[in-house]
Coordinates of C-alpha atoms and ligand atoms in Angstrom, one line a residue:
X1 CA 147.5 37.3 219.8
X2 CA 149.7 40.4 220.6
X3 CA 148.5 44.0 219.9
X4 CA 150.6 45.1 216.9
X5 CA 151.9 48.7 217.4
X6 CA 153.6 50.9 214.9
X7 CA 155.5 53.7 216.8
X8 CA 156.5 56.7 214.6
X9 CA 158.9 59.1 216.3
X10 CA 162.2 60.6 215.2
X11 CA 163.7 60.5 218.7
X12 CA 165.9 57.3 219.2
X13 CA 165.6 57.8 223.0
X14 CA 161.8 57.3 222.8
X15 CA 162.3 53.9 221.1
X16 CA 164.7 52.9 223.9
X17 CA 162.5 54.1 226.6
X18 CA 159.4 52.4 225.3
X19 CA 161.2 49.1 224.9
X20 CA 162.5 49.4 228.5
X21 CA 159.1 50.2 230.0
X22 CA 157.1 47.6 227.9
X23 CA 159.9 44.9 228.2
X24 CA 157.7 42.5 230.1
X25 CA 154.6 43.0 227.9
X26 CA 156.8 42.4 224.8
X27 CA 158.4 39.3 226.4
X28 CA 154.9 38.0 227.4
X29 CA 153.7 38.5 223.8
X30 CA 151.2 41.2 224.7
X31 CA 152.7 43.8 222.5
X32 CA 154.5 43.5 219.2
X33 CA 156.2 46.9 218.4
X34 CA 157.7 48.2 215.1
X35 CA 159.5 51.5 215.0
X36 CA 159.7 54.2 212.2
X37 CA 161.5 57.5 212.2
X38 CA 159.0 59.5 210.1
X39 CA 155.7 59.3 208.2
X40 CA 157.3 58.2 205.0
X41 CA 159.1 55.2 206.6
X42 CA 155.9 54.3 208.5
X43 CA 153.9 54.2 205.3
X44 CA 156.4 51.8 203.8
X45 CA 156.1 49.6 206.9
X46 CA 152.3 49.6 206.7
X47 CA 152.4 48.4 203.1
X48 CA 154.1 45.2 204.2
X49 CA 152.6 44.7 207.7
X50 CA 148.9 44.2 207.4
X51 CA 148.7 43.0 211.0
X52 CA 149.3 46.6 212.5
X53 CA 146.4 47.5 214.9
X54 CA 147.5 50.8 216.4
X55 CA 149.8 53.7 215.4
X56 CA 151.5 55.9 218.0
X57 CA 152.8 58.9 216.1
X58 CA 154.7 62.1 216.9
X59 CA 153.7 65.2 215.0
X60 CA 156.9 67.1 214.3
X61 CA 159.1 64.8 212.2
X62 CA 161.5 65.3 209.3
X63 CA 160.5 64.2 205.7
X64 CA 156.8 63.6 206.4
X65 CA 155.1 65.1 209.5
X66 CA 152.4 63.5 211.6
X67 CA 149.5 65.4 210.0
X68 CA 150.3 64.3 206.4
X69 CA 151.0 60.8 207.7
X70 CA 147.5 60.8 209.4
X71 CA 145.8 61.9 206.2
X72 CA 147.4 59.0 204.3
X73 CA 146.5 56.5 207.0
X74 CA 143.0 57.7 207.1
X75 CA 142.7 57.3 203.4
X76 CA 144.1 53.8 203.1
X77 CA 143.9 52.0 206.3
X78 CA 140.4 52.3 207.7
X79 CA 140.7 49.7 210.4
X80 CA 143.9 51.1 212.0
X81 CA 143.5 53.7 214.8
X82 CA 146.1 56.3 215.5
X83 CA 147.1 57.9 218.8
X84 CA 149.1 61.1 218.6
X85 CA 151.9 62.0 220.9
X86 CA 152.1 65.8 221.5
X87 CA 153.8 68.2 223.9
X88 CA 151.7 68.9 227.1
X89 CA 149.1 71.6 226.5
X90 CA 149.7 71.8 222.8
X91 CA 145.9 72.1 222.2
X92 CA 146.3 73.4 218.6
X93 CA 148.1 70.3 217.4
X94 CA 145.8 68.0 219.3
X95 CA 142.8 69.6 217.7
X96 CA 144.3 69.4 214.2
X97 CA 145.3 65.7 214.7
X98 CA 141.8 64.8 215.9
X99 CA 140.3 66.5 212.9
X100 CA 142.5 64.3 210.7
X101 CA 141.0 61.2 212.2
X102 CA 143.3 60.5 215.2
X103 CA 141.5 58.3 217.7
X104 CA 143.1 59.7 220.9
X105 CA 146.2 61.6 222.1
X106 CA 148.8 61.3 224.8
X107 CA 151.1 64.0 226.0
X108 CA 154.8 64.1 226.7
X109 CA 156.4 63.5 229.1
X110 CA 154.6 60.2 228.8
X111 CA 152.8 58.5 231.6
X112 CA 153.3 54.9 230.7
X113 CA 150.4 53.7 232.7
X114 CA 148.1 56.1 230.9
X115 CA 149.6 55.0 227.6
X116 CA 148.8 51.3 228.4
X117 CA 145.2 52.2 229.2
X118 CA 145.0 54.3 226.0
X119 CA 146.4 51.4 223.9
X120 CA 143.9 49.0 225.5
X121 CA 141.0 51.3 224.8
X122 CA 142.1 51.9 221.2
X123 CA 142.6 48.2 220.6
X124 CA 139.0 47.5 221.7
X125 CA 137.9 50.0 219.0
X126 CA 140.2 48.4 216.4
X127 CA 138.8 45.0 217.2
X128 CA 135.2 46.1 216.8
X129 CA 136.0 47.7 213.5
X130 CA 137.8 44.6 212.3
X131 CA 135.0 42.3 213.4
X132 CA 132.5 44.5 211.6
X133 CA 134.6 44.4 208.4
X134 CA 134.9 40.6 208.8
X135 CA 131.1 40.2 209.3
X136 CA 130.4 42.4 206.3
X137 CA 132.9 40.4 204.2
X138 CA 131.3 37.1 205.4
X139 CA 127.8 38.4 204.4
X140 CA 129.1 39.5 201.0
X141 CA 130.9 36.2 200.5
X142 CA 127.8 34.2 201.6
X143 CA 125.6 36.2 199.1
X144 CA 128.1 35.7 196.3
X145 CA 128.4 32.0 197.1
X146 CA 124.6 31.7 197.0
X147 CA 124.3 33.5 193.7
X148 CA 127.1 31.3 192.3
X149 CA 125.4 28.1 193.5
X150 CA 122.0 29.3 192.1
X151 CA 123.7 30.1 188.8
X152 CA 125.4 26.8 188.5
X153 CA 122.2 25.0 189.5
X154 CA 120.4 27.0 186.8
X155 CA 123.1 26.1 184.3
X156 CA 122.8 22.4 185.3
X157 CA 119.0 22.5 184.8
X158 CA 119.3 24.2 181.5
X159 CA 122.0 21.7 180.4
X160 CA 119.8 18.8 181.4
X161 CA 116.8 20.3 179.7
X162 CA 118.9 20.9 176.5
X163 CA 120.4 17.4 176.7
X164 CA 117.0 15.8 177.1
X165 CA 115.7 17.8 174.1
X166 CA 118.7 16.9 172.0
X167 CA 118.4 13.2 172.8
X168 CA 114.6 13.0 172.4
X169 CA 114.7 14.6 168.9
X170 CA 116.6 11.7 167.3
X171 CA 114.9 9.2 169.6
X172 CA 111.6 10.2 168.0
X173 CA 113.0 9.2 164.6
X174 CA 114.3 5.9 165.9
X175 CA 111.2 4.9 167.8
X176 CA 108.9 6.1 165.1
X177 CA 110.7 4.6 162.1
X178 CA 111.2 1.3 163.9
X179 CA 107.5 1.2 164.5
X180 CA 106.7 2.1 160.8
X181 CA 109.1 -0.7 159.6
X182 CA 107.5 -3.2 161.9
X183 CA 104.2 -2.5 160.2
X184 CA 105.6 -3.3 156.8
X185 CA 105.5 -7.0 157.2
X186 CA 109.2 -7.6 157.8
X187 CA 110.9 -11.0 157.5
X188 CA 111.3 -12.9 160.8
X189 CA 115.0 -12.1 161.1
X190 CA 114.3 -8.4 160.3
X191 CA 111.5 -8.5 163.0
X192 CA 114.0 -9.8 165.5
X193 CA 116.4 -6.8 164.9
X194 CA 113.5 -4.3 164.8
X195 CA 112.2 -5.6 168.2
X196 CA 115.7 -5.2 169.6
X197 CA 115.9 -1.6 168.4
X198 CA 112.5 -0.9 169.8
X199 CA 113.4 -2.4 173.2
X200 CA 116.7 -0.6 173.4
X201 CA 115.1 2.7 172.4
X202 CA 112.5 2.2 175.2
X203 CA 115.2 1.4 177.7
X204 CA 117.1 4.5 176.7
X205 CA 114.1 6.7 177.1
X206 CA 113.5 5.3 180.6
X207 CA 117.1 6.1 181.6
X208 CA 116.8 9.7 180.2
X209 CA 113.6 10.3 182.0
X210 CA 115.0 8.8 185.3
X211 CA 118.1 11.0 185.2
X212 CA 116.0 14.1 184.4
X213 CA 113.4 13.4 187.0
X214 CA 115.9 12.8 189.8
X215 CA 117.9 15.9 189.0
X216 CA 114.6 17.9 189.0
X217 CA 113.4 16.5 192.3
X218 CA 116.8 17.2 193.8
X219 CA 116.6 20.8 192.6
X220 CA 113.1 21.1 194.0
X221 CA 111.8 21.8 190.5
X222 CA 109.4 18.9 190.0
X223 CA 105.9 20.1 190.0
X224 CA 103.1 18.0 191.5
X225 CA 99.7 18.6 189.9
X226 CA 96.9 17.0 191.9
X227 CA 93.5 16.4 190.5
X228 CA 90.7 14.0 190.8
X229 CA 91.8 10.5 189.7
X230 CA 89.9 7.3 189.3
X231 CA 92.1 4.8 191.0
X232 CA 90.6 1.7 189.4
X233 CA 91.2 3.1 185.9
X234 CA 94.8 4.0 186.8
X235 CA 95.5 0.5 188.1
X236 CA 93.9 -1.2 185.0
X237 CA 95.7 1.1 182.7
X238 CA 99.1 0.7 184.2
X239 CA 98.7 -3.1 184.6
X240 CA 97.6 -3.2 181.0
X241 CA 101.0 -1.9 179.9
X242 CA 102.7 -5.0 181.4
X243 CA 100.3 -7.5 179.9
X244 CA 102.5 -8.5 177.0
X245 CA 105.6 -8.8 179.2
X246 CA 103.9 -10.9 181.9
X247 CA 102.4 -13.2 179.2
X248 CA 105.9 -13.6 177.7
X249 CA 107.3 -14.6 181.1
X250 CA 104.2 -16.8 181.8
X251 CA 103.4 -14.8 185.0
X252 CA 100.0 -14.2 186.4
X253 CA 99.2 -10.5 186.6
X254 CA 96.3 -9.7 189.0
X255 CA 94.7 -6.4 190.0
X256 CA 92.5 -6.4 193.1
X257 CA 90.7 -3.4 194.4
X258 CA 88.9 -3.6 197.8
X259 CA 85.2 -2.7 197.8
X260 CA 85.8 0.2 200.2
X261 CA 88.4 1.9 198.0
X262 CA 86.8 5.1 196.9
X263 CA 86.1 5.7 193.2
X264 CA 88.0 9.0 193.0
X265 CA 90.9 10.3 195.0
X266 CA 92.9 13.5 194.9
X267 CA 96.3 12.8 193.5
X268 CA 98.7 13.5 190.7
X269 CA 97.8 10.8 188.0
X270 CA 101.1 11.2 186.1
X271 CA 103.3 10.7 189.1
X272 CA 101.0 7.9 190.5
X273 CA 101.3 6.0 187.3
X274 CA 105.1 6.6 187.2
X275 CA 105.5 5.2 190.8
X276 CA 103.2 2.1 190.1
X277 CA 104.8 1.6 186.7
X278 CA 108.3 1.5 188.3
X279 CA 107.2 -1.0 191.0
X280 CA 105.4 -3.3 188.6
X281 CA 108.3 -3.1 186.2
X282 CA 110.7 -4.2 188.9
X283 CA 108.3 -7.0 190.1
X284 CA 108.1 -8.4 186.6
X285 CA 111.8 -8.0 186.1
X286 CA 112.8 -9.9 189.2
X287 CA 110.1 -12.7 189.0
X288 CA 110.5 -15.7 186.8
X289 CA 107.7 -17.9 188.2
X290 CA 104.3 -17.3 189.8
X291 CA 102.6 -14.0 189.9
X292 CA 102.6 -10.2 190.3
X293 CA 99.7 -8.7 192.1
X294 CA 98.6 -5.1 192.4
X295 CA 96.3 -4.5 195.4
X296 CA 94.4 -1.4 196.5
X297 CA 92.9 -1.4 200.0
X298 CA 91.8 1.1 202.5
X299 CA 93.0 1.0 206.1
X300 CA 91.0 2.7 208.9
X301 CA 93.0 2.6 212.1
X302 CA 90.5 3.7 214.8
X303 CA 91.9 7.2 215.5
X304 CA 93.7 8.0 212.3
X305 CA 92.7 9.4 208.9
X306 CA 91.6 7.0 206.2
X307 CA 94.5 5.7 204.1
X308 CA 94.8 4.2 200.7
X309 CA 97.4 1.5 200.5
X310 CA 98.6 0.3 197.1
X311 CA 100.8 -2.8 197.1
X312 CA 102.8 -4.4 194.3
X313 CA 103.5 -8.0 195.4
X314 CA 105.6 -10.5 193.5
X315 CA 106.7 -14.1 194.0
X316 CA 110.2 -13.4 192.7
X317 CA 113.8 -13.6 193.9
X318 CA 113.2 -11.4 196.9
X319 CA 115.8 -9.1 198.5
X320 CA 118.4 -9.9 201.1
X321 CA 118.3 -8.1 204.5
X322 CA 121.6 -6.3 203.8
X323 CA 120.3 -4.9 200.5
X324 CA 116.9 -4.0 201.7
X325 CA 118.2 -1.3 204.1
X326 CA 119.4 1.0 201.3
X327 CA 117.1 -0.1 198.5
X328 CA 115.6 3.4 198.2
X329 CA 118.9 5.1 197.7
X330 CA 120.1 6.2 194.3
X331 CA 122.2 3.8 192.3
X332 CA 121.3 0.9 194.7
X333 CA 121.7 -2.4 192.8
X334 CA 122.7 -5.8 194.0
X335 CA 126.2 -6.3 192.5
X336 CA 125.6 -9.9 191.6
X337 CA 122.3 -9.1 189.8
X338 CA 123.9 -6.7 187.3
X339 CA 123.5 -9.1 184.5
X340 CA 122.3 -8.1 181.1
X341 CA 118.8 -9.2 181.9
X342 CA 118.5 -7.2 185.1
X343 CA 120.4 -4.1 184.0
X344 CA 118.9 -0.8 185.2
X345 CA 120.0 2.6 186.4
X346 CA 119.3 1.9 190.1
X347 CA 117.4 5.1 190.2
X348 CA 113.8 3.8 189.9
X349 CA 113.2 3.2 193.6
X350 CA 115.0 6.4 194.7
X351 CA 112.7 8.3 192.3
X352 CA 109.6 6.4 193.6
X353 CA 110.5 7.3 197.2
X354 CA 110.9 11.0 196.4
X355 CA 107.7 11.1 194.4
X356 CA 105.7 9.3 197.1
X357 CA 107.0 11.9 199.6
X358 CA 106.1 14.7 197.3
X359 CA 102.6 13.3 197.2
X360 CA 102.6 13.3 201.0
X361 CA 102.8 9.5 201.2
X362 CA 105.1 6.8 202.5
X363 CA 106.7 3.9 200.7
X364 CA 107.8 0.6 202.4
X365 CA 109.0 -2.8 201.5
X366 CA 108.8 -6.3 202.9
X367 CA 110.9 -9.0 201.4
X368 CA 113.2 -11.9 202.0
X369 CA 115.4 -13.9 199.7
X370 CA 113.5 -16.4 197.5
X371 CA 110.2 -15.4 199.1
X372 CA 109.1 -12.6 196.8
X373 CA 108.8 -8.9 197.6
X374 CA 106.0 -6.6 198.5
X375 CA 106.3 -2.8 198.0
X376 CA 103.5 -0.6 199.5
X377 CA 102.7 3.0 199.2
X378 CA 100.2 4.7 201.4
X379 CA 98.4 8.0 201.2
X380 CA 95.9 9.7 203.4
X381 CA 92.8 10.1 201.3
X382 CA 90.0 12.5 201.0
X383 CA 87.1 11.2 199.0
X384 CA 85.8 13.0 196.0
X385 CA 82.5 12.8 194.3
X386 CA 82.4 10.6 191.3
X387 CA 82.8 12.9 188.3
X388 CA 81.7 12.3 184.8
X389 CA 84.4 10.4 183.2
X390 CA 85.1 11.0 179.6
X391 CA 85.6 7.5 178.3
X392 CA 88.2 7.5 175.6
X393 CA 87.0 6.2 172.3
X394 CA 88.8 3.3 170.7
X395 CA 91.2 3.9 167.8
X396 CA 88.8 2.7 165.0
X397 CA 86.1 5.1 166.1
X398 CA 88.6 7.8 166.3
X399 CA 89.8 7.2 162.7
X400 CA 86.3 7.2 161.4
X401 CA 85.6 10.5 163.0
X402 CA 88.6 12.0 161.2
X403 CA 88.2 11.7 157.5
X404 CA 89.4 14.2 154.9
X405 CA 91.8 15.9 157.3
X406 CA 94.1 18.5 155.9
X407 CA 97.1 18.8 158.2
X408 CA 99.9 21.3 158.3
X409 CA 103.0 19.6 159.8
X410 CA 105.6 22.2 160.9
X411 CA 108.9 20.4 161.6
X412 CA 112.5 21.1 160.8
X413 CA 113.9 17.6 161.4
X414 CA 113.6 15.7 158.1
X415 CA 113.5 12.3 159.8
X416 CA 110.7 13.4 162.1
X417 CA 108.8 14.8 159.2
X418 CA 108.8 11.3 157.7
X419 CA 107.8 9.7 161.0
X420 CA 104.8 12.0 161.6
X421 CA 103.7 12.1 157.9
X422 CA 103.9 8.3 157.3
X423 CA 102.1 7.5 160.6
X424 CA 99.2 9.8 159.8
X425 CA 99.0 8.7 156.2
X426 CA 99.0 5.0 157.3
X427 CA 96.4 5.5 159.9
X428 CA 93.9 7.9 158.3
X429 CA 92.1 7.7 155.0
X430 CA 91.9 10.7 152.7
X431 CA 94.4 12.7 154.8
X432 CA 96.5 15.4 153.2
X433 CA 99.7 16.5 155.0
X434 CA 101.5 19.7 154.0
X435 CA 105.0 20.2 155.5
X436 CA 106.6 23.5 156.5
X437 CA 110.2 23.5 157.7
X438 CA 110.0 26.4 160.0
X439 CA 107.6 29.0 161.5
X440 CA 108.0 31.4 158.5
X441 CA 107.1 28.7 156.0
X442 CA 104.2 27.7 158.2
X443 CA 102.7 31.2 158.1
X444 CA 103.1 31.3 154.3
X445 CA 101.3 27.9 153.9
X446 CA 98.7 28.8 156.5
X447 CA 97.8 32.0 154.5
X448 CA 97.3 30.2 151.3
X449 CA 95.2 27.2 152.5
X450 CA 92.6 26.0 155.0
X451 CA 93.8 23.4 157.5
X452 CA 91.9 21.1 159.8
X453 CA 94.8 21.1 162.3
X454 CA 98.4 22.4 162.6
X455 CA 101.0 20.1 164.2
X456 CA 103.7 22.5 165.4
X457 CA 107.3 21.8 166.5
X458 CA 108.6 24.4 168.9
X459 CA 112.3 24.8 168.4
X460 CA 113.0 25.6 164.8
X461 CA 115.4 27.8 162.8
X462 CA 114.3 31.1 161.2
X463 CA 111.1 31.3 163.3
X464 CA 110.2 29.1 166.3
X465 CA 106.8 27.6 167.0
X466 CA 105.7 30.1 169.7
X467 CA 106.3 33.1 167.4
X468 CA 104.6 31.3 164.5
X469 CA 101.5 30.6 166.6
X470 CA 101.3 34.1 167.8
X471 CA 101.4 35.4 164.2
X472 CA 98.9 32.9 163.0
X473 CA 96.4 33.8 165.8
X474 CA 97.0 37.4 164.9
X475 CA 96.3 36.8 161.2
X476 CA 93.1 34.9 162.0
X477 CA 91.7 38.0 163.7
X478 CA 88.1 37.2 164.7
X479 CA 87.9 34.1 162.6
X480 CA 87.3 30.6 164.1
X481 CA 90.8 29.6 165.2
X482 CA 92.5 26.6 163.5
X483 CA 93.4 24.0 166.1
X484 CA 97.1 23.8 166.8
X485 CA 98.9 21.0 168.6
X486 CA 102.5 21.5 169.8
X487 CA 104.8 18.6 169.2
X488 CA 108.0 19.0 171.3
X489 CA 111.0 17.0 172.4
X490 CA 111.2 19.0 175.6
X491 CA 110.1 17.1 178.7
X492 CA 109.7 20.2 180.8
X493 CA 106.4 20.4 182.5
X494 CA 106.4 24.2 182.1
X495 CA 106.6 23.8 178.3
X496 CA 103.0 22.6 178.3
X497 CA 101.7 25.8 180.0
X498 CA 103.8 27.9 177.7
X499 CA 102.2 26.3 174.7
X500 CA 98.7 26.8 176.0
X501 CA 99.5 30.4 177.0
X502 CA 100.8 31.2 173.5
X503 CA 97.5 30.1 171.9
X504 CA 97.9 26.4 171.1
X505 CA 95.1 24.0 171.8
X506 CA 97.0 21.0 173.0
X507 CA 100.5 19.5 173.4
X508 CA 102.2 16.2 172.7
X509 CA 105.7 15.3 173.8
X510 CA 108.1 13.5 171.5
X511 CA 108.7 10.6 171.0
X512 CA 104.9 10.5 170.5
X513 CA 102.6 7.5 170.5
X514 CA 100.5 7.5 167.3
X515 CA 97.3 6.5 169.3
X516 CA 97.8 9.4 171.6
X517 CA 98.4 11.8 168.6
X518 CA 95.2 10.5 166.9
X519 CA 93.2 11.0 170.1
X520 CA 94.6 14.6 170.5
X521 CA 93.8 15.4 166.9
X522 CA 90.3 14.0 167.3
X523 CA 89.9 16.1 170.5
X524 CA 90.7 19.4 168.7
X525 CA 89.2 18.9 165.3
X526 CA 85.7 17.9 166.4
Ligands
LIG1 P1 116.8 -0.6 188.7 O1 116.7 0.4 187.5 O2 118.2 -1.1 188.8 O3 115.8 -1.6 188.7 P2 115.6 0.3 191.1 O4 115.9 1.5 192.0 O5 114.2 0.2 190.6 O6 116.7 0.3 190.0 O7 115.9 -1.0 191.9 C1 117.1 -1.1 192.6 C2 117.5 -2.5 192.9 O8 116.5 -3.1 193.9 C3 117.3 -3.5 191.8 O9 118.5 -3.5 190.9 C4 117.1 -4.8 192.5 O10 118.4 -5.3 192.9 C5 116.3 -4.4 193.7 N1 114.8 -4.6 193.5 C6 113.9 -3.7 193.2 N2 112.7 -4.2 193.1 C7 112.8 -5.6 193.3 C8 111.9 -6.7 193.4 N3 110.6 -6.5 193.2 N4 112.4 -7.9 193.6 C9 113.7 -8.0 193.9 N5 114.7 -7.1 193.8 C10 114.2 -5.8 193.6

């Protein structure tokens, strides 16, 4: 890269002389020189030649002198350095030029060797300034890129959260009303359609949850909440969910827990159930004969820490060696298996792997075609003392414990009002449900009556659930607070804490399960 010089001098002889003396340097591409006759012309050239590094300028020139020119350069072109050319001994002009930001000076008659050294020295300075400006620009750009990326990630998260909420709200009506219809003794053909609606709605929910989970994991936003968990209970509970399905397919479903498996371990029960649920669901899906086994064992390799190994083993179609390598990647499905029966998102195992890793564990698979598959997850365990376990009461006992309830249902979606109201009225005797369509109505109703429990939707027009709860708690003053359970279509983990912080007693996500709702109501009213 040549050094770009702008020479400003009104003497045509000087141009000629300079070209002669620097002929070789110009030919070799060391210098690239542009000439101007005065400051005015030079400023014009600067406007269109951003590559100029150094200005060599005379002082006494027509139209615009060197000082005015230097002022303008100083103002506009911070990275260009100027060297002034003055008469020998003209200290006054040299001093004035230096005060106006000139970097150096050279006197006439010109010593061209000296000029070359001065150009070299000046260029080093210019280079440093340009690099500094570039580095600063790079930092500014990097910061702005980061801010943009964070902003777009935030928008994506918000969009996913909104989408999830928007999808869950109508899903609550679909799932709930289908369930209500199934309880009304439908004809066999009607039952068939209702079962199909229920199965499709369940599938859709799984897909929504998968997409949301994966995007949260990728954004590092998925929170792991470890607590003491009873591993036997978790395995029984999760296997229980597949009882009907395995019976339908005439598969044996076995749960075996080794004697040395500790009663309690420290883990995140929600995520553990999600992982096991995914693995068992796949095992059942891809097995047509034989069995699905869920095993819990402890391995104690001599020098290492104690590990809990949970294995889901099936006698199904197995996995080919080519497919097994990328089985834990997103959207990994065997092309030939994408039949209606086996349809899925191809996200389940990718989520399992990420969740296992978030729980500091490891997932692995052993399988071959036609010989079944065996998925194992292993965690280092630290034993916990057996804690008192609050055995959940069965549904009948729960219903008995809740007679004569007066419920305030706060919900703006008319369909979801029907779902919640009809469920409660079907399940509980002597129940009275009042409905408010927003927070404001809820407060009015709350002030004119005594309620056993308030079921509060969160996002509502006029006044949202949080605001309503704050106002209700304020109105109660010192009085014994009325239990309030939030009902929300938001699947955000933070939402739960927000509800508890704003003074609510419990939280149930929509679409809700009536047994869970009953248990939660029993938990707060007694
Ligand atoms: P999907 O939602 O499609 O089931 P997964 O990530 O859970 O997504 O599984 C990806 C693919 O891995 C499945 O489509 C299937 O081809 C294969 N697979 C997973 N589990 C098993 C299993 N137990 N037996 C055979 N193939 C399996």
